[in-house]
Amino acid sequence: MLPLRRVLIILIIFKTSLSHLEINYMTLPTHKQKLLEIDLELIGNLERFVNKLQEKIDTLQRLADEIRQPLIEAEGREEEYLGNPLNSFPLLRHLYSDWDLLEEFIANQVGQEQIDFLKEKLSELPLPKDLSAATEAIYRIELAYGVKPFDLAKGLIDGVQYDAKLSSLDCYVMATHHFRLGDYAKASQWLTVALSLMNPSDMKINSVFKYQRTDVGLMLARCFLEMGSEREARYVLSKEVNMTTEEIDVKIKQLQLVGDDSYQHQKYVPDHLLPEGFNAICQSSHKPKPTKHLYCRYNTTTTPFLRLAPFRMEELSLNPYMVAYHNVLSDEEIRQLNRMSAPLLKKAFPVSAVDIDYDVRTVDTAWFPNSETPHTKENDRLIKRIVNIVSDLTGLNADVADSFQAVRYGFGGHYSPHHDYFNESIHQTAVNGDRLATVLFYLNTVKHGGATVFPLLNLKVPAEKGKVLFWYNLDGESLDFDENTEHGVCPVVDGIKLVLASWINEWDQMFIKPNYRPRKQSC
Ligand SMILES: *[C@@H]1O[C@H](CO)[C@@H](O)[C@H](O)[C@H]1NC(C)=O
Ligand SMILES: *[C@@H]1O[C@H](CO)[C@@H](O)[C@H](O)[C@H]1NC(C)=O
Ligand SMILES: *[C@@H]1O[C@H](CO)[C@@H](O)[C@H](O)[C@H]1NC(C)=O
């Protein structure tokens, strides 16, 4: 964890304690569930409104029919009809009083109750920052997995076909996002998909949402202009916006003007983009390089404990030394860990931290155990067991390790490439030395995405339940910072990712000479 990030997170925890609403649609499945619930509620309300409206329509239709009936009978014999006082009296009475009352009835708002309900619910709907977090998440998935807008719109992500798709309006929102970032090529692709998904029959519905084909056409023309293709811009204006040549001339001038002032400084360079080399490893097409000198075996030597309970060990890299152990924690232990960390993670959400960038919103972190963790026998035993596992697997002294950090990655959650060592003099490094080694416990299997990637090693470690990943951040001999340990997390596509991280400090190893290059042996 980078110090900056840590400061951010402390800030978030502080801010959160001040706010009442704690809703995170990105990382909390129960909150995401809320979205469905509130939508269902609103749909029910809309249907009740439709029924009320229908009742009124039925009444009005019956009224119109009834009022017309005598006139139909009178047709062709009007004089005779009006000669009869039993006809002219009702007609006069009716004209005198009925239309007046009908006016009142027509003007009377139908379904005021439903309208009030909707108004009241508006305050519970997602906020602009929720939408931008979700947009950014899709954007990151698009970039990291190299997904084309057309494929993403029909639910195809990195070789997995999902049973879901995007609407024309969804694509337009994605286009707008790219447009703001100044990526006109991608924006124009999204706009083209948006146009292709727009059915003429949806026109009335789209107009409710103030979404028109001309909006898409205008932005597309603007993209072409920005990309220096006036010819294509003109084509779009005539085809999609139905403009005449004169109108197009005016519009082009206008667009070019806008391009010059207000627009340019809207452009910002996103600093959260994952580097291309990193993304390439995230993708399913990535081929790991053949591992020549690496072994897979049961590690039984470090401590008596391991002789009793050997774990399947997989060497992932020799330099820096990195190994993965499989099936280390039992399902029950993992469930218990989740129970312990969930309440802490829930609090880590940055609700009032409007100015904090989105990627923090998609990742919750919490140090634990902390003062709020109940000291039950099971909890204490589990913590002790994890500390023991850390020292057993690493052969290092983990007695005074940092407390653990639980991390939950939500929808599109990622971690940009970083090093775990601090390489600076802060309180922690003064007391404990720097972070010699990192131990990561994977608490669930992520169906799609969420792998830990070491770009400089061309290495991808998928998130698999029960796996423990261990590596040295400092070079074994010289204790120099090992820059090759740079790592990050690919955006989570499906589900969430849960890990527990632990760092082993330099000074704690004073009296241990770790001999961590094991003898070779095959599986
Ligand atoms: C443009 O004109 C065509 C043909 O008259 C019509 O079908 C289409 O809906 C119009 N498009 C817009 C954006 O007005
Ligand atoms: C550690 O920090 C120093 C001083 O800021 C810098 O020169 C050096 O490159 C850093 N080392 C690593 C491995 O990041
Ligand atoms: C077992 O793992 C520990 C830590 O990685 C290491 O020190 C020890 O040498 C390993 N033993 C074998 C046989 O791999």
XYZ file of C-alpha atoms and ligand atoms in Angstrom:
565
model
C 0.000 0.000 0.000
C 1.361 3.377 -0.994
C 1.540 5.989 1.737
C -0.610 8.395 -0.290
C -3.262 5.825 -0.619
C -3.105 5.144 3.041
C -3.627 8.783 3.837
C -6.608 8.769 1.496
C -8.086 5.800 3.205
C -7.623 7.245 6.654
C -9.313 10.364 5.336
C -12.165 8.297 4.007
C -12.714 6.482 7.251
C -12.721 9.794 9.042
C -15.177 11.354 6.626
C -17.423 8.336 6.664
C -17.901 8.503 10.374
C -19.479 11.899 9.854
C -22.069 10.810 7.360
C -25.334 8.994 7.853
C -25.943 7.467 4.489
C -23.638 4.613 3.800
C -24.488 3.306 0.400
C -21.976 1.786 -1.925
C -23.444 0.211 -4.999
C -19.969 -0.705 -6.214
C -18.677 -3.027 -3.508
C -21.623 -4.057 -1.374
C -23.853 -6.763 -2.841
C -26.634 -5.884 -0.396
C -26.569 -2.281 -1.557
C -26.576 -3.353 -5.175
C -29.626 -5.435 -4.322
C -31.250 -2.209 -3.172
C -31.108 -0.856 -6.706
C -33.298 -3.704 -7.888
C -35.664 -3.304 -4.983
C -36.174 0.402 -5.452
C -36.642 -0.018 -9.201
C -39.283 -2.697 -8.623
C -41.035 -0.432 -6.159
C -41.058 2.431 -8.641
C -42.306 0.204 -11.439
C -45.176 -0.932 -9.191
C -45.930 2.709 -8.499
C -45.856 3.532 -12.197
C -48.275 0.694 -12.888
C -50.646 1.983 -10.241
C -50.424 5.370 -11.913
C -51.182 3.793 -15.295
C -54.241 2.095 -13.777
C -55.489 5.367 -12.345
C -54.939 7.012 -15.691
C -56.685 4.148 -17.426
C -59.676 4.522 -15.086
C -59.915 8.166 -16.015
C -59.574 7.387 -19.687
C -62.330 4.786 -19.394
C -64.597 7.247 -17.592
C -63.945 9.935 -20.163
C -64.538 7.543 -23.038
C -67.844 6.417 -21.481
C -68.846 10.046 -20.976
C -68.047 10.959 -24.557
C -70.041 7.952 -25.791
C -72.991 8.782 -23.569
C -73.091 12.420 -24.529
C -72.836 11.558 -28.193
C -75.589 8.933 -28.090
C -78.648 11.328 -28.247
C -76.927 13.359 -30.961
C -76.494 10.223 -33.064
C -80.196 9.561 -32.626
C -81.001 13.124 -33.660
C -78.922 12.960 -36.807
C -80.931 13.762 -39.876
C -84.035 14.832 -37.885
C -82.612 17.674 -35.878
C -85.677 19.888 -36.139
C -88.021 17.208 -34.873
C -85.565 16.314 -32.145
C -85.200 19.822 -30.816
C -88.962 20.356 -31.047
C -89.451 17.878 -28.264
C -89.004 19.613 -24.898
C -87.750 16.342 -23.409
C -84.813 16.704 -25.736
C -84.123 20.421 -25.620
C -84.313 20.615 -21.855
C -81.653 17.955 -21.218
C -79.476 19.418 -23.946
C -79.619 22.842 -22.399
C -79.095 21.561 -18.912
C -76.226 19.435 -20.061
C -74.521 22.256 -21.914
C -75.096 24.597 -19.019
C -73.534 22.512 -16.254
C -71.780 19.352 -17.486
C -68.903 20.776 -19.488
C -67.988 23.076 -16.707
C -67.628 20.165 -14.310
C -65.946 18.078 -16.982
C -63.330 20.740 -17.391
C -62.613 20.412 -13.701
C -62.478 16.635 -13.969
C -60.136 16.713 -16.967
C -57.817 19.235 -15.365
C -57.742 17.295 -12.136
C -54.341 15.616 -11.705
C -54.585 11.853 -11.877
C -52.564 9.742 -9.468
C -51.304 12.556 -7.272
C -50.514 9.891 -4.720
C -48.213 8.075 -7.153
C -46.569 11.312 -8.223
C -45.895 12.211 -4.598
C -44.493 8.766 -3.975
C -42.153 9.108 -6.936
C -41.028 12.558 -5.812
C -40.298 11.251 -2.359
C -38.308 8.314 -3.738
C -36.144 10.540 -5.907
C -33.987 11.319 -2.898
C -33.146 7.635 -2.516
C -31.934 7.195 -6.083
C -28.265 6.953 -7.018
C -26.306 10.196 -7.146
C -24.166 11.623 -9.946
C -21.077 10.207 -8.258
C -22.659 6.746 -8.281
C -23.229 7.025 -12.007
C -19.693 8.221 -12.641
C -18.287 5.400 -10.524
C -20.282 2.886 -12.584
C -19.311 4.565 -15.858
C -15.649 4.553 -14.853
C -15.926 0.894 -13.906
C -17.234 -0.080 -17.338
C -14.657 2.202 -18.900
C -11.852 0.446 -17.000
C -13.168 -2.951 -17.981
C -13.356 -1.800 -21.601
C -9.752 -0.611 -21.505
C -8.141 -3.293 -19.376
C -9.675 -6.158 -21.327
C -9.460 -4.421 -24.698
C -13.208 -4.794 -25.307
C -14.660 -3.166 -28.414
C -17.786 -1.013 -27.828
C -19.805 -3.215 -30.152
C -18.888 -6.362 -28.181
C -19.372 -4.707 -24.813
C -22.833 -3.518 -25.861
C -23.875 -7.057 -26.658
C -22.356 -8.505 -23.493
C -19.137 -10.038 -24.821
C -16.217 -9.285 -22.500
C -12.770 -10.799 -22.925
C -14.133 -14.012 -24.411
C -17.032 -14.416 -21.982
C -20.561 -13.947 -23.321
C -22.738 -12.477 -20.594
C -26.498 -12.685 -20.597
C -26.850 -8.907 -20.606
C -26.584 -6.022 -23.000
C -26.454 -2.247 -23.179
C -29.162 -0.006 -24.622
C -28.648 2.812 -27.076
C -28.826 5.331 -24.246
C -26.262 3.356 -22.191
C -23.911 3.492 -25.177
C -24.504 7.214 -25.543
C -23.464 7.722 -21.901
C -20.291 5.694 -22.523
C -19.632 7.777 -25.644
C -20.002 10.968 -23.620
C -17.463 9.656 -21.131
C -14.884 8.986 -23.844
C -15.719 12.302 -25.461
C -14.970 14.181 -22.235
C -11.667 12.378 -21.990
C -10.889 13.533 -25.494
C -10.890 10.024 -26.931
C -12.901 10.856 -30.053
C -12.107 7.646 -31.865
C -13.620 5.513 -29.091
C -16.443 8.001 -28.570
C -17.363 7.761 -32.253
C -17.405 3.956 -32.016
C -19.778 4.131 -29.062
C -21.967 6.634 -30.898
C -22.139 4.403 -33.946
C -23.287 1.539 -31.708
C -25.800 3.905 -30.056
C -27.232 4.780 -33.470
C -27.434 1.153 -34.528
C -29.349 0.260 -31.369
C -31.876 3.055 -31.771
C -35.240 1.765 -32.971
C -37.687 4.189 -34.587
C -40.353 2.568 -32.415
C -38.509 3.733 -29.288
C -38.782 7.359 -30.331
C -41.594 8.245 -27.933
C -39.868 6.535 -25.016
C -36.538 8.155 -25.842
C -38.173 11.553 -25.959
C -39.350 11.039 -22.360
C -35.693 10.642 -21.473
C -34.817 13.647 -23.623
C -32.708 11.432 -25.821
C -32.821 12.032 -29.540
C -31.140 10.720 -32.617
C -29.985 14.259 -33.353
C -28.058 14.338 -30.020
C -26.105 11.310 -31.118
C -25.628 12.681 -34.616
C -24.362 16.031 -33.362
C -21.825 14.467 -31.012
C -20.674 12.110 -33.733
C -20.200 15.030 -36.122
C -18.228 16.790 -33.415
C -15.993 13.743 -32.947
C -15.259 13.630 -36.665
C -14.420 17.318 -36.640
C -12.094 16.838 -33.684
C -10.446 14.001 -35.567
C -10.009 16.320 -38.543
C -12.542 14.726 -40.820
C -14.945 17.427 -41.921
C -16.268 15.316 -44.777
C -17.541 12.647 -42.418
C -18.917 15.287 -40.058
C -20.949 16.742 -42.953
C -22.175 13.313 -43.929
C -23.405 12.620 -40.390
C -25.122 16.013 -40.132
C -27.019 15.421 -43.336
C -27.823 11.759 -42.694
C -28.528 11.632 -38.978
C -29.555 15.197 -38.205
C -31.395 15.807 -41.517
C -29.685 19.159 -42.088
C -29.624 21.053 -45.341
C -26.292 22.090 -46.836
C -26.767 25.659 -45.549
C -27.606 24.428 -42.059
C -24.561 22.179 -42.146
C -22.270 25.086 -43.066
C -23.555 27.044 -40.083
C -23.324 24.076 -37.737
C -19.779 23.191 -38.751
C -18.669 26.753 -38.058
C -20.425 26.629 -34.697
C -18.864 23.327 -33.722
C -15.416 24.511 -34.699
C -15.894 27.564 -32.516
C -16.994 25.501 -29.534
C -14.013 23.300 -30.093
C -11.777 26.301 -29.657
C -12.794 27.593 -26.263
C -15.088 26.078 -23.653
C -14.475 22.613 -24.773
C -10.713 22.266 -24.693
C -10.244 22.667 -20.991
C -12.900 20.110 -20.256
C -10.435 17.613 -21.531
C -8.446 16.051 -18.775
C -5.860 13.370 -18.756
C -7.114 10.471 -16.714
C -4.385 9.538 -14.270
C -6.077 6.316 -13.350
C -5.525 4.576 -16.656
C -3.862 1.252 -16.288
C -0.720 0.946 -18.374
C -1.033 -0.988 -21.601
C 1.511 -3.636 -20.686
C -0.436 -4.305 -17.513
C -3.726 -4.552 -19.409
C -2.274 -7.022 -21.890
C -1.531 -9.407 -19.012
C -5.059 -9.009 -17.623
C -6.569 -10.226 -20.872
C -7.464 -13.853 -21.433
C -5.315 -13.867 -24.568
C -2.193 -13.396 -22.405
C 0.163 -16.341 -22.625
C 2.412 -16.831 -19.614
C 6.011 -17.384 -20.557
C 7.211 -20.944 -20.170
C 8.485 -21.519 -16.651
C 11.703 -23.453 -16.930
C 13.185 -23.659 -13.507
C 10.079 -23.464 -11.444
C 8.700 -26.285 -9.398
C 5.599 -27.429 -7.760
C 5.794 -29.530 -4.613
C 4.593 -30.028 -1.106
C 6.562 -27.813 1.232
C 7.195 -29.760 4.431
C 10.516 -28.442 5.631
C 10.205 -25.015 7.167
C 8.612 -25.789 10.479
C 7.267 -28.792 12.361
C 3.825 -27.496 11.491
C 4.441 -27.894 7.792
C 5.699 -31.425 8.305
C 2.288 -32.176 9.772
C 0.242 -30.224 7.253
C 2.080 -29.772 3.983
C 0.641 -27.336 1.467
C 0.922 -27.638 -2.256
C 3.476 -25.036 -3.187
C 3.948 -23.511 -6.609
C 7.035 -21.481 -7.393
C 5.999 -18.561 -9.550
C 9.249 -16.686 -9.781
C 12.786 -17.115 -8.524
C 13.814 -13.500 -8.754
C 12.066 -11.970 -6.895
C 11.254 -15.139 -5.036
C 7.525 -15.733 -5.192
C 5.441 -18.742 -4.311
C 1.772 -19.624 -4.147
C 0.339 -22.149 -1.693
C -2.976 -23.765 -2.436
C -5.943 -24.609 -0.213
C -4.366 -23.096 2.857
C -7.470 -21.851 4.624
C -10.584 -23.954 5.024
C -13.990 -22.741 3.847
C -15.090 -22.359 7.447
C -12.029 -20.257 8.290
C -12.713 -18.070 5.286
C -16.348 -17.657 6.285
C -15.248 -16.622 9.744
C -12.745 -14.123 8.348
C -15.465 -12.613 6.209
C -17.752 -12.361 9.208
C -15.024 -10.559 11.124
C -14.055 -8.128 8.388
C -17.451 -7.389 6.833
C -18.616 -4.846 9.446
C -15.275 -3.046 9.227
C -15.315 -2.990 5.435
C -18.828 -1.652 5.443
C -17.629 1.379 7.346
C -14.741 2.043 5.034
C -17.004 3.480 2.408
C -16.336 7.078 1.332
C -19.853 8.463 1.235
C -19.252 12.107 1.865
C -15.888 12.021 0.167
C -17.252 13.468 -3.053
C -13.888 14.740 -4.158
C -12.156 11.412 -3.866
C -11.707 9.686 -7.145
C -13.781 6.773 -8.154
C -11.263 3.992 -7.801
C -11.426 4.315 -4.066
C -15.158 3.860 -4.306
C -14.737 0.507 -5.951
C -12.340 -0.805 -3.310
C -13.002 -1.028 0.438
C -10.169 -1.637 2.865
C -10.040 -2.137 6.599
C -7.258 -2.896 9.048
C -8.167 -5.689 11.341
C -8.448 -7.112 13.890
C -9.130 -3.792 15.542
C -10.809 -2.642 18.704
C -14.207 -3.402 17.216
C -13.403 -7.027 16.493
C -15.117 -9.116 19.175
C -12.633 -11.106 21.259
C -14.392 -14.407 20.937
C -12.487 -17.632 21.322
C -12.944 -18.456 17.625
C -11.780 -15.038 16.479
C -8.657 -15.104 18.640
C -7.862 -18.617 17.577
C -8.274 -17.779 13.900
C -6.067 -14.690 14.090
C -3.412 -16.729 15.834
C -3.677 -19.432 13.231
C -3.251 -16.929 10.403
C -0.206 -15.417 12.062
C 1.173 -18.943 12.410
C 0.434 -19.761 8.802
C 2.273 -16.638 7.724
C 5.386 -17.584 9.650
C 5.141 -21.236 8.679
C 4.769 -20.567 4.984
C 7.430 -17.919 4.846
C 9.820 -19.191 7.444
C 9.922 -15.609 8.680
C 9.134 -14.093 12.001
C 5.616 -12.739 11.733
C 4.991 -12.165 15.434
C 4.869 -8.451 15.127
C 3.603 -8.245 11.604
C 1.374 -5.322 10.630
C -2.163 -6.045 11.463
C -3.956 -7.560 8.531
C -5.703 -5.606 5.883
C -8.961 -6.862 4.456
C -9.626 -5.612 0.947
C -12.830 -5.940 -1.027
C -12.877 -5.047 -4.712
C -16.287 -4.336 -6.212
C -17.648 -3.814 -9.701
C -14.715 -2.764 -11.902
C -12.502 -2.501 -8.789
C -8.790 -2.484 -9.531
C -5.470 -1.459 -8.066
C -2.964 0.439 -10.174
C 0.559 -0.997 -10.315
C 2.551 -0.129 -7.203
C 5.216 -1.482 -4.864
C 4.483 -2.623 -1.347
C 7.680 -1.145 0.095
C 7.532 2.426 1.287
C 11.089 3.465 0.444
C 10.823 6.489 2.677
C 11.269 7.389 6.262
C 7.905 7.331 7.928
C 6.955 6.344 11.438
C 6.311 2.786 10.409
C 9.616 2.242 8.617
C 11.488 3.821 11.516
C 9.952 1.381 13.974
C 9.683 -1.791 11.905
C 11.884 -1.318 8.896
C 10.364 -1.568 5.458
C 8.074 -4.283 4.205
C 10.357 -7.227 3.580
C 7.683 -9.544 2.276
C 4.007 -9.607 1.350
C 1.554 -12.405 2.043
C -1.819 -12.304 0.291
C -4.676 -14.624 1.251
C -7.290 -15.019 -1.456
C -10.655 -15.427 0.236
C -12.758 -16.131 -2.819
C -12.510 -17.212 -6.423
C -13.247 -14.382 -8.798
C -15.210 -15.655 -11.765
C -13.809 -13.088 -14.169
C -11.070 -10.524 -13.616
C -9.415 -9.489 -10.374
C -6.103 -11.265 -10.990
C -2.950 -9.943 -9.339
C -0.548 -8.944 -12.092
C 3.219 -8.390 -11.942
C 3.850 -6.551 -15.200
C 7.657 -6.658 -15.014
C 7.566 -10.411 -14.466
C 4.853 -10.920 -17.098
C 3.018 -12.826 -14.395
C -0.688 -13.165 -13.681
C -1.979 -14.745 -10.472
C -5.711 -15.482 -10.643
C -7.788 -14.943 -7.508
C -8.587 -18.444 -6.230
C -10.200 -19.249 -2.922
C -7.789 -20.564 -0.303
C -4.644 -19.597 -2.195
C -1.844 -17.732 -0.468
C 0.670 -15.710 -2.443
C 3.984 -14.816 -0.891
C 6.868 -12.758 -2.211
C 9.889 -10.759 -1.112
C 9.767 -7.050 -1.741
C 13.422 -6.651 -0.833
C 16.209 -8.505 -2.522
C 17.310 -11.498 -0.436
C 21.022 -10.705 -0.334
C 21.308 -6.945 -0.436
C 17.881 -6.020 0.939
C 17.619 -3.530 -1.945
C 14.140 -2.616 -3.039
C 13.149 -5.042 -5.727
C 11.449 -2.998 -8.397
C 10.324 -6.144 -10.173
C 7.780 -6.696 -7.428
C 5.618 -3.986 -8.961
C 2.073 -5.352 -9.032
C -1.547 -4.347 -9.421
C -5.010 -5.824 -9.697
C -6.977 -6.215 -12.951
C -10.493 -4.771 -12.815
C -13.027 -7.211 -11.403
C -15.549 -8.063 -14.118
C -17.873 -10.511 -12.430
C -18.661 -10.556 -8.708
C -16.380 -9.193 -6.036
C -12.869 -10.000 -4.852
C -11.872 -10.505 -1.232
C -8.305 -10.693 -0.008
C -6.454 -10.437 3.236
C -3.015 -8.852 3.037
C -0.204 -9.077 5.524
C 3.242 -7.530 5.432
C 6.334 -8.843 7.109
C 8.733 -6.234 8.369
C 12.462 -6.076 8.016
C 13.486 -5.491 11.638
C 11.498 -8.467 12.873
C 13.830 -10.792 11.025
C 17.031 -9.707 12.806
C 17.674 -13.060 14.389
C 16.459 -15.237 11.580
C 18.494 -16.048 8.528
C 15.840 -16.854 6.015
C 17.043 -19.495 3.653
C 14.201 -19.238 1.280
C 15.638 -20.783 -1.851
C 14.491 -24.351 -1.476
C 16.049 -27.427 -2.942
C 14.596 -28.347 -6.299
C 12.221 -31.227 -6.521
C 9.489 -31.954 -9.042
C 5.750 -32.286 -8.491
C -34.762 12.421 -41.141
O -35.611 12.263 -42.232
C -36.027 10.935 -42.444
C -36.822 10.911 -43.760
O -37.592 12.052 -43.890
C -36.831 10.444 -41.246
O -37.225 9.119 -41.424
C -35.951 10.554 -40.008
O -36.696 10.207 -38.876
C -35.415 11.955 -39.865
N -34.458 11.966 -38.796
C -34.395 12.913 -37.878
C -33.313 12.792 -36.874
O -35.175 13.840 -37.865
C 13.719 5.123 -3.290
O 13.671 6.522 -3.062
C 14.762 7.218 -3.573
C 14.680 8.647 -3.119
O 13.385 9.132 -3.328
C 14.798 7.069 -5.103
O 15.905 7.754 -5.635
C 14.874 5.598 -5.436
O 14.790 5.436 -6.835
C 13.757 4.832 -4.786
N 13.967 3.406 -5.008
C 13.027 2.619 -5.527
C 13.416 1.215 -5.736
O 11.922 3.015 -5.804
C 9.081 -23.968 2.184
O 8.749 -22.584 2.103
C 9.571 -21.717 2.849
C 9.106 -20.329 2.599
O 8.964 -20.098 1.271
C 11.028 -21.867 2.473
O 11.820 -21.095 3.330
C 11.424 -23.317 2.558
O 12.721 -23.452 2.124
C 10.457 -24.120 1.686
N 10.840 -25.524 1.699
C 10.768 -26.250 0.600
C 11.189 -27.673 0.691
O 10.397 -25.779 -0.449
